[in-house]
Short mmCIF file of C-alpha atoms in Angstrom, two decimals:
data_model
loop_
_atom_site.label_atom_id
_atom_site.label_comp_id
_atom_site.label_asym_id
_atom_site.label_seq_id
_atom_site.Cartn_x
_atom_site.Cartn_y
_atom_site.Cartn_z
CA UNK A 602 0.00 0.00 0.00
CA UNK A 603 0.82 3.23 -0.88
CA UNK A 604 0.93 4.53 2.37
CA UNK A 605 2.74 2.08 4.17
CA UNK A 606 5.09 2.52 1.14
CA UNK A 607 4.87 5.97 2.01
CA UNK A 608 5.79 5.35 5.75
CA UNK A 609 8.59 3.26 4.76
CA UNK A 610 10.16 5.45 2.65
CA UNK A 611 9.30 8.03 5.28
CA UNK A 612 10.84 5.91 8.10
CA UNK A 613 13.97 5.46 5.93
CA UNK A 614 14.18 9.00 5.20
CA UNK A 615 14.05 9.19 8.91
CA UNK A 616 16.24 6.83 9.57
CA UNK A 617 18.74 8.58 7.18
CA UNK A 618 18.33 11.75 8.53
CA UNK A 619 18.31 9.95 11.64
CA UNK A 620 21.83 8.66 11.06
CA UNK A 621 23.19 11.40 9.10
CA UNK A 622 22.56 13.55 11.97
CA UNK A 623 24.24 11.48 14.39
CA UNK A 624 27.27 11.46 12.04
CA UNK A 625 27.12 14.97 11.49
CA UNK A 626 27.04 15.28 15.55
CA UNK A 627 29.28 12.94 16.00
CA UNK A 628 31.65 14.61 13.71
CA UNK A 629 31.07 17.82 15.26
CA UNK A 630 31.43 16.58 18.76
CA UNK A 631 34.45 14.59 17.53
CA UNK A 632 35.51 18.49 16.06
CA UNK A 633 34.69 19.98 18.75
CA UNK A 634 37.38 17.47 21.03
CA UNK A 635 39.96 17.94 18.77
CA UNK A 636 39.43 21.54 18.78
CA UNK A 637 39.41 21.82 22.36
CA UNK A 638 41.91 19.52 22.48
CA UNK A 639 44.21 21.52 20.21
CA UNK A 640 42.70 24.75 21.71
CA UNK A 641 44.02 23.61 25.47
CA UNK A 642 48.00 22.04 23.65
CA UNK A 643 47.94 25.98 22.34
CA UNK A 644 46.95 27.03 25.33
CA UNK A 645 49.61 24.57 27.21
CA UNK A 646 52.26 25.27 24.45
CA UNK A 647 51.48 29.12 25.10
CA UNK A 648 51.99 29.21 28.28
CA UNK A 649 54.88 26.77 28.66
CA UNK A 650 56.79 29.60 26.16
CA UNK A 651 55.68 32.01 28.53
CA UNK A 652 57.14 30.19 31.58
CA UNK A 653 60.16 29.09 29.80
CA UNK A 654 60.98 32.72 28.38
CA UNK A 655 60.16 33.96 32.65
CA UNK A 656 62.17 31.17 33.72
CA UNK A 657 65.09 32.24 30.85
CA UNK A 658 64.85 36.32 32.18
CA UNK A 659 64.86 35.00 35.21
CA UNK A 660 67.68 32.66 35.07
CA UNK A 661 69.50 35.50 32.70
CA UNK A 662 68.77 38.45 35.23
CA UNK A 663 70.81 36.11 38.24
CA UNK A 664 73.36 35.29 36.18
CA UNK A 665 74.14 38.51 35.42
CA UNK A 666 73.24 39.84 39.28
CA UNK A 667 75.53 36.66 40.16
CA UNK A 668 78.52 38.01 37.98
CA UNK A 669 78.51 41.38 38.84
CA UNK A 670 78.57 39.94 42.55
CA UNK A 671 81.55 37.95 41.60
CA UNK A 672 82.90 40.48 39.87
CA UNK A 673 82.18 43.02 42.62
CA UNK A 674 84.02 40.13 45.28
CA UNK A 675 86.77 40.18 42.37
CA UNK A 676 87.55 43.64 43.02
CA UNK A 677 87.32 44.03 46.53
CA UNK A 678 89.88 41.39 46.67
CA UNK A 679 91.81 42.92 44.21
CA UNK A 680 91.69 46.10 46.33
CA UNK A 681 92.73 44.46 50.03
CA UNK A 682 95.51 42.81 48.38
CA UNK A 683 97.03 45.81 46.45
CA UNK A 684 96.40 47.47 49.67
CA UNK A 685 98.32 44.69 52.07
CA UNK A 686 100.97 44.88 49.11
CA UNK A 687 101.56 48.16 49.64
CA UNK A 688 101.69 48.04 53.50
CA UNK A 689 103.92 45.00 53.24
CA UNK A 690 106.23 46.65 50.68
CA UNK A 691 105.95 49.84 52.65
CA UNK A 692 107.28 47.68 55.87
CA UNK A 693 110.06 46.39 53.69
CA UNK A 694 111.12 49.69 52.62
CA UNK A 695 111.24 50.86 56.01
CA UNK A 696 113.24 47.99 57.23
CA UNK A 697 115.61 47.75 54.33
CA UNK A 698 115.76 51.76 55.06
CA UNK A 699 116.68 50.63 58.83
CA UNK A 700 119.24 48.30 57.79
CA UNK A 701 120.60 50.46 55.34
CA UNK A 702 121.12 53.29 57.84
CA UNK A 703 122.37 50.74 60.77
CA UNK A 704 124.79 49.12 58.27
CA UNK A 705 126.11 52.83 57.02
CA UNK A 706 126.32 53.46 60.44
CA UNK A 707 128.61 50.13 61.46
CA UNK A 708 130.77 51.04 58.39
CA UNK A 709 131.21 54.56 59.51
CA UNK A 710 132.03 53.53 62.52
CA UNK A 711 134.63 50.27 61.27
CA UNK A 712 135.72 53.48 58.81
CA UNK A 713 136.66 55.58 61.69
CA UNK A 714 138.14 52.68 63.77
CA UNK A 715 140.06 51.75 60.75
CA UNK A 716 141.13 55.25 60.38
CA UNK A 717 142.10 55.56 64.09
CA UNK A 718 143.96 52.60 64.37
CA UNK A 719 146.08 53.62 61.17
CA UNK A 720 146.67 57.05 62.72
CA UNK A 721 147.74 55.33 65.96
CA UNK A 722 150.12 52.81 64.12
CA UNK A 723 151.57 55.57 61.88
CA UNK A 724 152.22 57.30 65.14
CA UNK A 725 153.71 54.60 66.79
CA UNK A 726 155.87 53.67 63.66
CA UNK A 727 156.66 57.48 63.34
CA UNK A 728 157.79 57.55 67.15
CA UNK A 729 160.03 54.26 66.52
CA UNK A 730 161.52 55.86 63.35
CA UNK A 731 162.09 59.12 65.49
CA UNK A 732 163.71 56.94 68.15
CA UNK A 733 165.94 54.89 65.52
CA UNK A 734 166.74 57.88 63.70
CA UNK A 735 168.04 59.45 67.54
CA UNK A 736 170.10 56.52 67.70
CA UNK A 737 171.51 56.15 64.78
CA UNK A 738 172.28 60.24 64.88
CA UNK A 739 173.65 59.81 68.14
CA UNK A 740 175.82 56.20 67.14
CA UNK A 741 176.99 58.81 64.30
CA UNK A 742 177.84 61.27 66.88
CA UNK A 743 179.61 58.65 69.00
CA UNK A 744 181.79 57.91 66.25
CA UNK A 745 182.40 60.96 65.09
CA UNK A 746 183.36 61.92 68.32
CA UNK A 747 185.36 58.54 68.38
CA UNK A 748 186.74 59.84 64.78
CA UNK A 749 187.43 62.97 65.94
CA UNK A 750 189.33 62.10 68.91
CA UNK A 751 191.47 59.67 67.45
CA UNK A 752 191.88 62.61 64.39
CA UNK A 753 192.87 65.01 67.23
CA UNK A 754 195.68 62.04 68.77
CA UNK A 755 196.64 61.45 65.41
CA UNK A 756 197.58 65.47 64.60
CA UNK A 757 198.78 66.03 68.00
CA UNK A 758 200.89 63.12 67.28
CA UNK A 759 202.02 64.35 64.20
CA UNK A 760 202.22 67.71 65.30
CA UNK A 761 204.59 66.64 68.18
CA UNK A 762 206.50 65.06 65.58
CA UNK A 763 207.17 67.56 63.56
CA UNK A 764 207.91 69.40 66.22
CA UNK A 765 210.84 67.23 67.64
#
């Protein structure tokens, strides 16, 4: 009959619709996931690339705060040990200065020692010269005195001579 033909082809047309709607759904729904799904990854990705570009300034900004402590440390280091350098060198200036003026002092001193005990001995050897040089003027003397005697016998004796 016509109109059960009618309702069949009415009930497959529903059924059709029926199914094509439930695919279409279904495909929406399935859509829909997937754009959520890729929606919230976008989301995720986003906002790991925010965190990981924080985390890099972050990281960046202490490495930099931690280098210009080190190199702050550096130069304060730097700075007490050029300073103890100059004390210490300072303290060895003054001591070689010390030494210096204790050992020009000893010389001096061993100088004018030296000096002394030359001027002694030359006065000494000057005194036993002077007392040689008596001597010998007075061993002259002696025998020239001696000389002069035995001159004076010897033309007395010669005078008496000719004189006899």
């Amino acid at each position: 009959t016509a109109a059960e033909e009618d309702r069949r082809k009415s009930t497959r047309h529903m059924g059709t619709v029926r199914l094509v709607s439930s695919v279409s759904r279904w495909r929406r729904g399935r859509l829909f996931h997937m754009f959520r799904r890729w929606s919230g990854m976008a989301l995720l990705t986003s906002a790991a690339e925010q965190f990981r570009d924080t985390m890099n300034r972050a990281l960046k900004k202490a490495s930099d705060e931690a280098q210009r402590e080190r190199q702050h440390a550096l130069e304060a280091l730097r700075s007490l040990m050029r300073n103890e350098m100059e004390m210490k060198v300072a303290e060895e200036k003054a001591e070689a200065s010390r030494v210096l003026a204790e050992t020009q002092e000893t010389a001096r001193q061993e100088h004018q020692a030296a000096i002394t005990q030359l001027e002694f001995d030359m006065e000494t050897n000057f005194a036993n010269k002077e007392l040689e040089w008596e001597a010998a003027v007075k061993r002259a003397e002696r025998v020239g005195e001696a000389a002069t005697e035995q001159q004076k016998i010897g033309l007395q004796l010669a005078l008496d001579e000719a004189q006899s």
